[in-house]
Tab-separated table of N, CA and C in Angstrom:
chain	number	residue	atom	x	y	z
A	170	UNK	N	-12.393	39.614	10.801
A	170	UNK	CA	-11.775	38.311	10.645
A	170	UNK	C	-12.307	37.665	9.372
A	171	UNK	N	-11.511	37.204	8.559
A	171	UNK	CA	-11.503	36.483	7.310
A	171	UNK	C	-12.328	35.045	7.862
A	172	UNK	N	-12.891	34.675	6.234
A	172	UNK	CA	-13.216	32.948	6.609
A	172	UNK	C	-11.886	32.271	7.015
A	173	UNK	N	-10.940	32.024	6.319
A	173	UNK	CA	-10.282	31.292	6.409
A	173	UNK	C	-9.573	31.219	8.209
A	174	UNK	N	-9.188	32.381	9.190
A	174	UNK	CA	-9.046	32.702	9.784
A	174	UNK	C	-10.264	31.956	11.071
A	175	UNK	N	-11.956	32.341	11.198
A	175	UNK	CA	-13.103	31.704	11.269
A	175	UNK	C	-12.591	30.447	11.297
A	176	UNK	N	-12.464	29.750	10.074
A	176	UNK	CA	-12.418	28.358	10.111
A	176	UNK	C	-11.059	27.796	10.742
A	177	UNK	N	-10.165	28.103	10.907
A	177	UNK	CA	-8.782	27.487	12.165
A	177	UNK	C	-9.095	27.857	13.316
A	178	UNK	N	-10.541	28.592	13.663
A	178	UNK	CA	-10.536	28.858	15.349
A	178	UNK	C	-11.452	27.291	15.847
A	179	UNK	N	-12.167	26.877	14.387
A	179	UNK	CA	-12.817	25.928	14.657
A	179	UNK	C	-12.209	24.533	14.351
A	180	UNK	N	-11.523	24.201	13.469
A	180	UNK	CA	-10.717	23.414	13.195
A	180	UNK	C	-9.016	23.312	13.444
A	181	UNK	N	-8.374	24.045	14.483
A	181	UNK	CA	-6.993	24.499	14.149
A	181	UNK	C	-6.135	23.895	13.036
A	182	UNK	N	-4.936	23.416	13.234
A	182	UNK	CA	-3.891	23.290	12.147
A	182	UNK	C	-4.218	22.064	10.950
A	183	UNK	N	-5.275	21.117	11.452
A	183	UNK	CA	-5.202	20.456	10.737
A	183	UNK	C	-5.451	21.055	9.312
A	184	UNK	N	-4.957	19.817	8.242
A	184	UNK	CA	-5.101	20.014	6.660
A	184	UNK	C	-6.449	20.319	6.181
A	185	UNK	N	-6.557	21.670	5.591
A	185	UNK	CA	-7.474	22.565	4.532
A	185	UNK	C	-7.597	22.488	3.252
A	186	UNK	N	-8.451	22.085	2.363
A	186	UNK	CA	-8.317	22.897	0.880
A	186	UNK	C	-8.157	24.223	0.868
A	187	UNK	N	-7.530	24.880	0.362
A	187	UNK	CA	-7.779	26.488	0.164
A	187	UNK	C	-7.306	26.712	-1.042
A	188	UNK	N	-8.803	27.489	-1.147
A	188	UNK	CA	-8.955	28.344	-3.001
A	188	UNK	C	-8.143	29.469	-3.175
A	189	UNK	N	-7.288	29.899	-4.218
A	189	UNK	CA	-7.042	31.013	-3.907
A	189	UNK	C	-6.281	31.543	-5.228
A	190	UNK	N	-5.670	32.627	-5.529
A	190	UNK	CA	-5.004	33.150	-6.669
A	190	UNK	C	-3.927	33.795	-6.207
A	191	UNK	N	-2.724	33.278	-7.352
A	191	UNK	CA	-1.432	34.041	-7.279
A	191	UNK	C	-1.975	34.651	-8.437
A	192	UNK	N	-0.700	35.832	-8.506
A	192	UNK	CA	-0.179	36.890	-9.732
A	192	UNK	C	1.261	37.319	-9.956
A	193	UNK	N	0.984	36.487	-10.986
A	193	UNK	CA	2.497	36.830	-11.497
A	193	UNK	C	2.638	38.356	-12.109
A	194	UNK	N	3.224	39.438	-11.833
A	194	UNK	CA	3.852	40.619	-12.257
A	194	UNK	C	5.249	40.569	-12.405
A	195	UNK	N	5.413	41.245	-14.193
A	195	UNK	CA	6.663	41.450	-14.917
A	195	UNK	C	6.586	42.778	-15.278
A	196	UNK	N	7.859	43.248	-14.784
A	196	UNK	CA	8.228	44.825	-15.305
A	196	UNK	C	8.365	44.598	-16.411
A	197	UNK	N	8.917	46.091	-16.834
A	197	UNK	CA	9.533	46.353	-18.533
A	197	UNK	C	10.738	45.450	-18.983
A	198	UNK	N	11.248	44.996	-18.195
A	198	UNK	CA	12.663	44.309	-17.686
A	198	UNK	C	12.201	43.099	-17.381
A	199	UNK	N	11.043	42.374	-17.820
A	199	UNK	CA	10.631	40.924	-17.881
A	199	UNK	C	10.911	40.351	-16.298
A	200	UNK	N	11.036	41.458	-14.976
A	200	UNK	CA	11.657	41.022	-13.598
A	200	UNK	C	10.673	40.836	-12.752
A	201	UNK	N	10.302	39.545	-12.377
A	201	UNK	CA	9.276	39.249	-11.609
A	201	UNK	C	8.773	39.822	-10.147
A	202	UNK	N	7.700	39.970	-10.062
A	202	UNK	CA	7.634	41.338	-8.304
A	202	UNK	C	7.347	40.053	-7.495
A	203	UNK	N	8.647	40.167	-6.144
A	203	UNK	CA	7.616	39.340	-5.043
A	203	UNK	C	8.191	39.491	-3.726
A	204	UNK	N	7.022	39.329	-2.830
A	204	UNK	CA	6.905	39.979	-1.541
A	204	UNK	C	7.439	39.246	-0.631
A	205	UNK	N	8.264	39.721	0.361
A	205	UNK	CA	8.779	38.845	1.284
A	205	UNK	C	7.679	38.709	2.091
A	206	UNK	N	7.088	37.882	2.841
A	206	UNK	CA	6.093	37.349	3.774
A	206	UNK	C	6.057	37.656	5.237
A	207	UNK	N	5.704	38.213	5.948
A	207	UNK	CA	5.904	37.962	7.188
A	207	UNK	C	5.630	36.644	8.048
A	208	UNK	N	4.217	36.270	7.428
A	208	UNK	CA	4.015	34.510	7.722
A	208	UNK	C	5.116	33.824	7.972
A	209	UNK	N	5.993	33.834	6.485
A	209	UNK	CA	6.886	32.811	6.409
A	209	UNK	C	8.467	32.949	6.085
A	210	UNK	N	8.066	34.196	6.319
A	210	UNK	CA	9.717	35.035	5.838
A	210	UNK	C	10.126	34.386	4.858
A	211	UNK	N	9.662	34.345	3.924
A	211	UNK	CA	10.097	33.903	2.618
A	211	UNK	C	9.569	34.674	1.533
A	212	UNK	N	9.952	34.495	0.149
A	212	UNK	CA	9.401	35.528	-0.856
A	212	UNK	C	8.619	34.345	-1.675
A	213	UNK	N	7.485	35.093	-2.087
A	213	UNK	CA	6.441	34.701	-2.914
A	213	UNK	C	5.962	35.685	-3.947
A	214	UNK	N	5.098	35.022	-4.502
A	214	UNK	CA	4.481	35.932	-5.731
A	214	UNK	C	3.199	36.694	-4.719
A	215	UNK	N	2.527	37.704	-5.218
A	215	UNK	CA	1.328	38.161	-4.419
A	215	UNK	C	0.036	37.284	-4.915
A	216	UNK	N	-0.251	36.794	-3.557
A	216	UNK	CA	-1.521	36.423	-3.769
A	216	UNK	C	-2.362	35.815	-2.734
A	217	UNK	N	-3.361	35.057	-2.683
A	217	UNK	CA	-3.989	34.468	-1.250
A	217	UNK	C	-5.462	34.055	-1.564
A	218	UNK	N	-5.981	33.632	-0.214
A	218	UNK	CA	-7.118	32.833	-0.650
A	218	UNK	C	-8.571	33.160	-0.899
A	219	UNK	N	-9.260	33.200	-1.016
A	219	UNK	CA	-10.628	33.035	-2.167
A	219	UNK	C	-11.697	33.815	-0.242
A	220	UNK	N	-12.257	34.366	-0.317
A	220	UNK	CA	-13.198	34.990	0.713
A	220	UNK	C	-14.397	34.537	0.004
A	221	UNK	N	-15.342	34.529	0.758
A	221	UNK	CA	-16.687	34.006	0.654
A	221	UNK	C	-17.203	34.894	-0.144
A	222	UNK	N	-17.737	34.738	-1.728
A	222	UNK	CA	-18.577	35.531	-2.459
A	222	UNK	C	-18.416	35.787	-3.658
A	223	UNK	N	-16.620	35.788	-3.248
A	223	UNK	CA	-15.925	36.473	-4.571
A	223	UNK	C	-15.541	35.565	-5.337
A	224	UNK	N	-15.340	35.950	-6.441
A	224	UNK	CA	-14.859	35.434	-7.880
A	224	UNK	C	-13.103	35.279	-7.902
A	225	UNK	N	-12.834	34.050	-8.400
A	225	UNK	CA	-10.739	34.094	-8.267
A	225	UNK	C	-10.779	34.967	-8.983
A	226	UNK	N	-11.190	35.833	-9.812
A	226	UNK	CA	-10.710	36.711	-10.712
A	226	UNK	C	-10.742	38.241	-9.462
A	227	UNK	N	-11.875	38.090	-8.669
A	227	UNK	CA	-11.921	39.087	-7.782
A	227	UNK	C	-11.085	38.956	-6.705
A	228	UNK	N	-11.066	37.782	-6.705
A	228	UNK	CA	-9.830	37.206	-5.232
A	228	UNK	C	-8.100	37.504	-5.835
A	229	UNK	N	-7.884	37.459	-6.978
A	229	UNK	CA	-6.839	38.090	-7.710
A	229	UNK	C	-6.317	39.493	-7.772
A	230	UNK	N	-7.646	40.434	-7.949
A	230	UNK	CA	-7.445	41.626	-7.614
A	230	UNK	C	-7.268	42.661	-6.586
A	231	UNK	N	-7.947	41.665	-5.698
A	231	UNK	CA	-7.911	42.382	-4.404
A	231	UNK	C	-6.799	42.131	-3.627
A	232	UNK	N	-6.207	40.801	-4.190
A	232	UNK	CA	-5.057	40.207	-2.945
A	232	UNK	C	-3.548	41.137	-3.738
A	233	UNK	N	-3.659	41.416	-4.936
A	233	UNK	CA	-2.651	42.724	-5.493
A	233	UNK	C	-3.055	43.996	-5.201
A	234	UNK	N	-4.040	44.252	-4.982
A	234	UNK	CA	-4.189	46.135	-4.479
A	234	UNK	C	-3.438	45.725	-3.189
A	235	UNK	N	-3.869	44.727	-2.331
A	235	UNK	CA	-4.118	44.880	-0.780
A	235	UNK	C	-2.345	44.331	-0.437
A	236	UNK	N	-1.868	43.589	-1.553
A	236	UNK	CA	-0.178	43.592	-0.990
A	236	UNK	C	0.331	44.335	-1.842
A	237	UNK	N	0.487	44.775	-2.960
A	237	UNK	CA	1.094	45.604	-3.436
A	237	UNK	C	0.603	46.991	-3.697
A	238	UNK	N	-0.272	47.617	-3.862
A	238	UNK	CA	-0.685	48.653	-4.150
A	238	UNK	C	-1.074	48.648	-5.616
A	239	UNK	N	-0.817	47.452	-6.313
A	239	UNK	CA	-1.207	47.869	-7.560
A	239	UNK	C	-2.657	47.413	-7.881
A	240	UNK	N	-2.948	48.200	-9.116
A	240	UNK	CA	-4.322	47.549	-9.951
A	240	UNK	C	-3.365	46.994	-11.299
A	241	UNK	N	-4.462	46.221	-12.410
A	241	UNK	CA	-4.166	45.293	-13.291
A	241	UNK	C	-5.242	45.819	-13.991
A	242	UNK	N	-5.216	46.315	-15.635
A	242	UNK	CA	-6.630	46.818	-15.870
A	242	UNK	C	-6.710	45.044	-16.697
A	243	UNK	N	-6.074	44.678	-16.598
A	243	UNK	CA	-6.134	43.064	-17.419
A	243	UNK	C	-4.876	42.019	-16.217
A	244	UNK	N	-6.558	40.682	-15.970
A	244	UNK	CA	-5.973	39.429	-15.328
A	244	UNK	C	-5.760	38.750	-16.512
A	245	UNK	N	-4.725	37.811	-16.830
A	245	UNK	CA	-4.869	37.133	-17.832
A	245	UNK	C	-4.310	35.663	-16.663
A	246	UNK	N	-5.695	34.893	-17.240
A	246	UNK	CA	-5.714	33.442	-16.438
A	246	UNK	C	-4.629	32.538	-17.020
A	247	UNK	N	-3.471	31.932	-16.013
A	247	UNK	CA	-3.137	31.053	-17.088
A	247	UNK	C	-3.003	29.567	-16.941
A	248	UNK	N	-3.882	29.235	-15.289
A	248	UNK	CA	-4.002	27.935	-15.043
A	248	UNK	C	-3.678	27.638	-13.720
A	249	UNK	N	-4.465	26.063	-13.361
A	249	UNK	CA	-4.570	26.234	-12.068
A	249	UNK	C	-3.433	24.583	-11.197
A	250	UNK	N	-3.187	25.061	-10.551
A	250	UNK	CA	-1.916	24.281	-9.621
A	250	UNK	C	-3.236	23.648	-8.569
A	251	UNK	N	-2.664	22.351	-8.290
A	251	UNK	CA	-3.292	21.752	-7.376
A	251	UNK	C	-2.637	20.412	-6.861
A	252	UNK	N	-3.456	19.593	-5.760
A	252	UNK	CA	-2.477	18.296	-5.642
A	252	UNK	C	-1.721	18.159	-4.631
A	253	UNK	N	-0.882	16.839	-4.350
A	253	UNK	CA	0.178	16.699	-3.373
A	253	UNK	C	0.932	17.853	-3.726
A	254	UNK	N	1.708	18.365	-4.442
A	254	UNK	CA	2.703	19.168	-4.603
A	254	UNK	C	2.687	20.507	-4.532
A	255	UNK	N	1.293	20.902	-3.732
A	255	UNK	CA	0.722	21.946	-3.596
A	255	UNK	C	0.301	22.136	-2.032
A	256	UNK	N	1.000	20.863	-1.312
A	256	UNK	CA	1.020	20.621	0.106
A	256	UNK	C	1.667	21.806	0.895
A	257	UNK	N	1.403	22.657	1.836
A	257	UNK	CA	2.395	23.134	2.737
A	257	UNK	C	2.130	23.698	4.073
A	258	UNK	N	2.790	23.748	4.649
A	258	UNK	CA	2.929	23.908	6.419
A	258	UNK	C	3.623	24.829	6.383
A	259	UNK	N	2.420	25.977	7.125
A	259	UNK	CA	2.946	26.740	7.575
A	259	UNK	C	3.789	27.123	8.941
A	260	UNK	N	5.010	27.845	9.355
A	260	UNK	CA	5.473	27.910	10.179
A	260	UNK	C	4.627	27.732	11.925
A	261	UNK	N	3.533	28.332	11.914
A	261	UNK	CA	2.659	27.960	12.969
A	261	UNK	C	1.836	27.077	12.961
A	262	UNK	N	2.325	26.253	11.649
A	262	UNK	CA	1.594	24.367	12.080
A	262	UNK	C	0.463	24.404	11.498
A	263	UNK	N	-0.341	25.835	10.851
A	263	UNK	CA	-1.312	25.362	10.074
A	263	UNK	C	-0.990	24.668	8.062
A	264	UNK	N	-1.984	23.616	8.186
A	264	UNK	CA	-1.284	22.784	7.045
A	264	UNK	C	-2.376	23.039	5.928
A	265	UNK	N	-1.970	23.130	5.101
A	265	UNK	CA	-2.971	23.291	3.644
A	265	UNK	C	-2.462	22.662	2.134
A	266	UNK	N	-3.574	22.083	1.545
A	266	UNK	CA	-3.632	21.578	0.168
A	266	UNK	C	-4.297	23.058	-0.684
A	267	UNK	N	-3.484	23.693	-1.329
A	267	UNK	CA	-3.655	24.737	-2.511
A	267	UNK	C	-4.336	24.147	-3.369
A	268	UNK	N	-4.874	24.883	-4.096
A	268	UNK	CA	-5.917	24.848	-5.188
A	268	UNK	C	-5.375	26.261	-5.593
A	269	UNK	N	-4.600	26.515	-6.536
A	269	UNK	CA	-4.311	27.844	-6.823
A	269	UNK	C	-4.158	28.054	-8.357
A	270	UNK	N	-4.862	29.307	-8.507
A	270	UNK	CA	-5.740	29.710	-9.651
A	270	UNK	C	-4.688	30.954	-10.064
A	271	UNK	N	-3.202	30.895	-11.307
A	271	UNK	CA	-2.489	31.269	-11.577
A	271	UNK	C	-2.933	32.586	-12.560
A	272	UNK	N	-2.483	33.755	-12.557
A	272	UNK	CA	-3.184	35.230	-13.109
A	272	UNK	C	-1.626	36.146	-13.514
A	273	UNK	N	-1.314	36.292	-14.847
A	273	UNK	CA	-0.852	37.460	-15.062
A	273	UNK	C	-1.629	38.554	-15.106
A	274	UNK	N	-0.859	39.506	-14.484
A	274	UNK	CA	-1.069	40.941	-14.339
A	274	UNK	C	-0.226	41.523	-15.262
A	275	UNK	N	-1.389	42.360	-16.246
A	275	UNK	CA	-0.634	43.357	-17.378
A	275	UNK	C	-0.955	44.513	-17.123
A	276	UNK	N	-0.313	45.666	-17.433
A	276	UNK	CA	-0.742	46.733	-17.235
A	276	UNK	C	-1.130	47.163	-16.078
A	277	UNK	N	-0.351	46.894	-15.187
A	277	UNK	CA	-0.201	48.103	-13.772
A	277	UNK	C	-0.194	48.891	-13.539
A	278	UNK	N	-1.168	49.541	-12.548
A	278	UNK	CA	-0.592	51.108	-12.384
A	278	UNK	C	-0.948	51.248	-10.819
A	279	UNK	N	-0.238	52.234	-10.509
A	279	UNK	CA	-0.176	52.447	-8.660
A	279	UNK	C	1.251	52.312	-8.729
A	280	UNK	N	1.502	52.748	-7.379
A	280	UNK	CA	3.221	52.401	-6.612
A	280	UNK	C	2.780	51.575	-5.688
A	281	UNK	N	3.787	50.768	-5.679
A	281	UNK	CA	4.012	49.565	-4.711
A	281	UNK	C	4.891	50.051	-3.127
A	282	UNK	N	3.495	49.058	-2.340
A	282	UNK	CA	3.518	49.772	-1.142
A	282	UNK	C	3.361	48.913	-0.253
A	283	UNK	N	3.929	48.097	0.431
A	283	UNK	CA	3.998	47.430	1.451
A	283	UNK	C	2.973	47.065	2.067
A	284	UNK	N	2.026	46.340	2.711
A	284	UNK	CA	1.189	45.711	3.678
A	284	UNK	C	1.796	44.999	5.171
A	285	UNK	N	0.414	44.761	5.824
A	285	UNK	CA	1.172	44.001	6.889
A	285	UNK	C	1.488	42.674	6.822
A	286	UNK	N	0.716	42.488	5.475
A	286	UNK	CA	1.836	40.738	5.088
A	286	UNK	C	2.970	40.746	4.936
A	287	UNK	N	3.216	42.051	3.999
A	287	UNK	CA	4.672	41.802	3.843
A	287	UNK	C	5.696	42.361	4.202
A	288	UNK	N	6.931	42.011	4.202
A	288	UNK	CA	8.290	42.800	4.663
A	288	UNK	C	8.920	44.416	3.814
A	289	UNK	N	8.884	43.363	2.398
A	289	UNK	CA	8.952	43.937	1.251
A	289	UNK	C	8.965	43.945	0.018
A	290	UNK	N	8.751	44.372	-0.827
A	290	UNK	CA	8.641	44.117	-2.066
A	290	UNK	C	9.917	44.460	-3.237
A	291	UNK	N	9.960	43.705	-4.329
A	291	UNK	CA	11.467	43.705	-4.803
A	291	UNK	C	10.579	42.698	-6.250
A	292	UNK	N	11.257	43.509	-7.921
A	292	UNK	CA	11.394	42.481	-8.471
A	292	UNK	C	12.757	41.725	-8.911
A	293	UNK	N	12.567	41.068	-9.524
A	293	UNK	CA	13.835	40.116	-9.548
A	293	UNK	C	14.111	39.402	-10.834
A	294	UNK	N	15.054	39.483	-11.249
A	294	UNK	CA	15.654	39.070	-12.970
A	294	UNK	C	14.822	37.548	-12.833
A	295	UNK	N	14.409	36.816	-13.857
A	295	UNK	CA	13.882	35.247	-13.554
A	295	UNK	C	15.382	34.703	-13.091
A	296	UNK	N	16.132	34.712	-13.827
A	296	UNK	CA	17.660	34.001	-13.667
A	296	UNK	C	18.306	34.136	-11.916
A	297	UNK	N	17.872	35.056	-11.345
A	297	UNK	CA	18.191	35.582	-10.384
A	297	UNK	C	17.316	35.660	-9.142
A	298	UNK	N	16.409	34.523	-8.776
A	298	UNK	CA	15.286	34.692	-8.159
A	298	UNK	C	16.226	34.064	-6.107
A	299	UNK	N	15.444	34.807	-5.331
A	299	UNK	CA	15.925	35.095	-4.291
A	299	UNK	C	16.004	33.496	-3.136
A	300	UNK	N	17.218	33.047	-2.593
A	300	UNK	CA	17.331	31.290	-2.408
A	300	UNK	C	15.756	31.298	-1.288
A	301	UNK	N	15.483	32.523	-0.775
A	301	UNK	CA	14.792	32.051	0.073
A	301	UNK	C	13.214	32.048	0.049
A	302	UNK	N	13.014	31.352	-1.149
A	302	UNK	CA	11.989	31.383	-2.548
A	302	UNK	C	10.896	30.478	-1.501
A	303	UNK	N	9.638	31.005	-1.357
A	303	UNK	CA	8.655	29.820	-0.799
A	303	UNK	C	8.476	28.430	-1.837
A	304	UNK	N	8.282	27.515	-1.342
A	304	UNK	CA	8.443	26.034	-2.074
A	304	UNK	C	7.213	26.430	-3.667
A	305	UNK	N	6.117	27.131	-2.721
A	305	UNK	CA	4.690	26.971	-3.326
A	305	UNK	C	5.032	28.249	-4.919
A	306	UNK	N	5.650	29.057	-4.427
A	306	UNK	CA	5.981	30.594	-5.258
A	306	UNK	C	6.771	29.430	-6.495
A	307	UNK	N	7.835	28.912	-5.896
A	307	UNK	CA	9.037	28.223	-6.764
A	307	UNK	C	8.303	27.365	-8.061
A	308	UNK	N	7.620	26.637	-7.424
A	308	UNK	CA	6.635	25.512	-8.323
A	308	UNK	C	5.635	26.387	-9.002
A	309	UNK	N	5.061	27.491	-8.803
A	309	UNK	CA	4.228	28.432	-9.633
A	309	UNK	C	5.098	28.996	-10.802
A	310	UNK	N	6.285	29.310	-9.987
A	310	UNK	CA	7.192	30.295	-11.165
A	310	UNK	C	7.813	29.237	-12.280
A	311	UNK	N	8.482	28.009	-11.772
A	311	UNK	CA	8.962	27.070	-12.787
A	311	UNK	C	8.081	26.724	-13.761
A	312	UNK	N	6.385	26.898	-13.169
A	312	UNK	CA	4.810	26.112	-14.001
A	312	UNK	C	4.841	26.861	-15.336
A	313	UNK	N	4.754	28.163	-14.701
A	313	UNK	CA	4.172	29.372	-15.812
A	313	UNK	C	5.242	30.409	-15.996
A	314	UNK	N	6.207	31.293	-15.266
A	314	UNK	CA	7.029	32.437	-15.644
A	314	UNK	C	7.919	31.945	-16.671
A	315	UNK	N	8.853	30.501	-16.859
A	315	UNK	CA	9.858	29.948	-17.835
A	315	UNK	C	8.849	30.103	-18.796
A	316	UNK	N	7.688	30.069	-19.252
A	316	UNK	CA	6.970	29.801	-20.203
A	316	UNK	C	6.678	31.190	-20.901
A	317	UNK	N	6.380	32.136	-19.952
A	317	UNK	CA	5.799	33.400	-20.207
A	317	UNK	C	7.019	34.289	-20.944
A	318	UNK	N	8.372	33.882	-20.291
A	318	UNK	CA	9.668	34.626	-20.154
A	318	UNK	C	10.145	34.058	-22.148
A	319	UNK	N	9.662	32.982	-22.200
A	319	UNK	CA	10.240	32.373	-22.826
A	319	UNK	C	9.620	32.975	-25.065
């Protein structure tokens, strides 16, 4: 059992800070990778929250081996999301304030391989991103991918 997990047996749903890192991944085809959720049946970018010890740069890497199968021989940091607008409720009522620590991934290698987070994995043209986009993924991708793409 994870901290974060630990800490809702002791506190349930109420509102959390949680640390944590997305990663944005672009194919050759500039097409963003992201995982449908089982949490929330919705698609997001890969990523999640900060475990006791580790570094966001380590919390970055591990939360992409462990949903996608890939490695990154380069994180490139590109900034961190936080705030009301970083509010969200999850389907089973647990509620959290993000603190999320934004990471391109260059240079991938592995095949992409499903976890038990997710449904599945798929990338996606930017122009063409899927309606049933998590709020938190949407506001990451509008922050930094228009910028990156651009």
């Amino acid at each position: 059992m994870g901290y974060i997990e630990e800490l809702r047996e002791m506190i349930g749903t109420r509102p959390i800070i949680l640390n944590g890192s997305a990663i944005i991944v672009l194919n050759h085809s500039q097409e963003v990778l992201l995982q449908l959720r089982t949490d929330t049946n919705d698609w997001s970018v890969p990523g999640g929250a900060m475990e006791i010890g580790e570094t966001l740069e380590e919390t970055a890497s591990r939360e992409l081996l462990e949903e996608t199968g890939l490695k990154s021989e380069m994180l490139q940091f590109l900034g961190v999301l936080s705030g009301k607008d970083m509010y969200y409720q999850y389907p089973n009522g647990n509620e959290v304030y993000n603190v999320i620590h934004v990471f391109q991934a260059d240079s991938v290698a592995g095949s992409l391989r499903v976890d038990e987070e997710g449904q599945d994995l798929q990338y996606f043209p930017i122009e063409k991103l899927p309606e049933e986009l998590n709020p938190v993924t949407e506001r990451i991708l509008h922050k930094y991918l228009f910028a990156i793409a651009e």
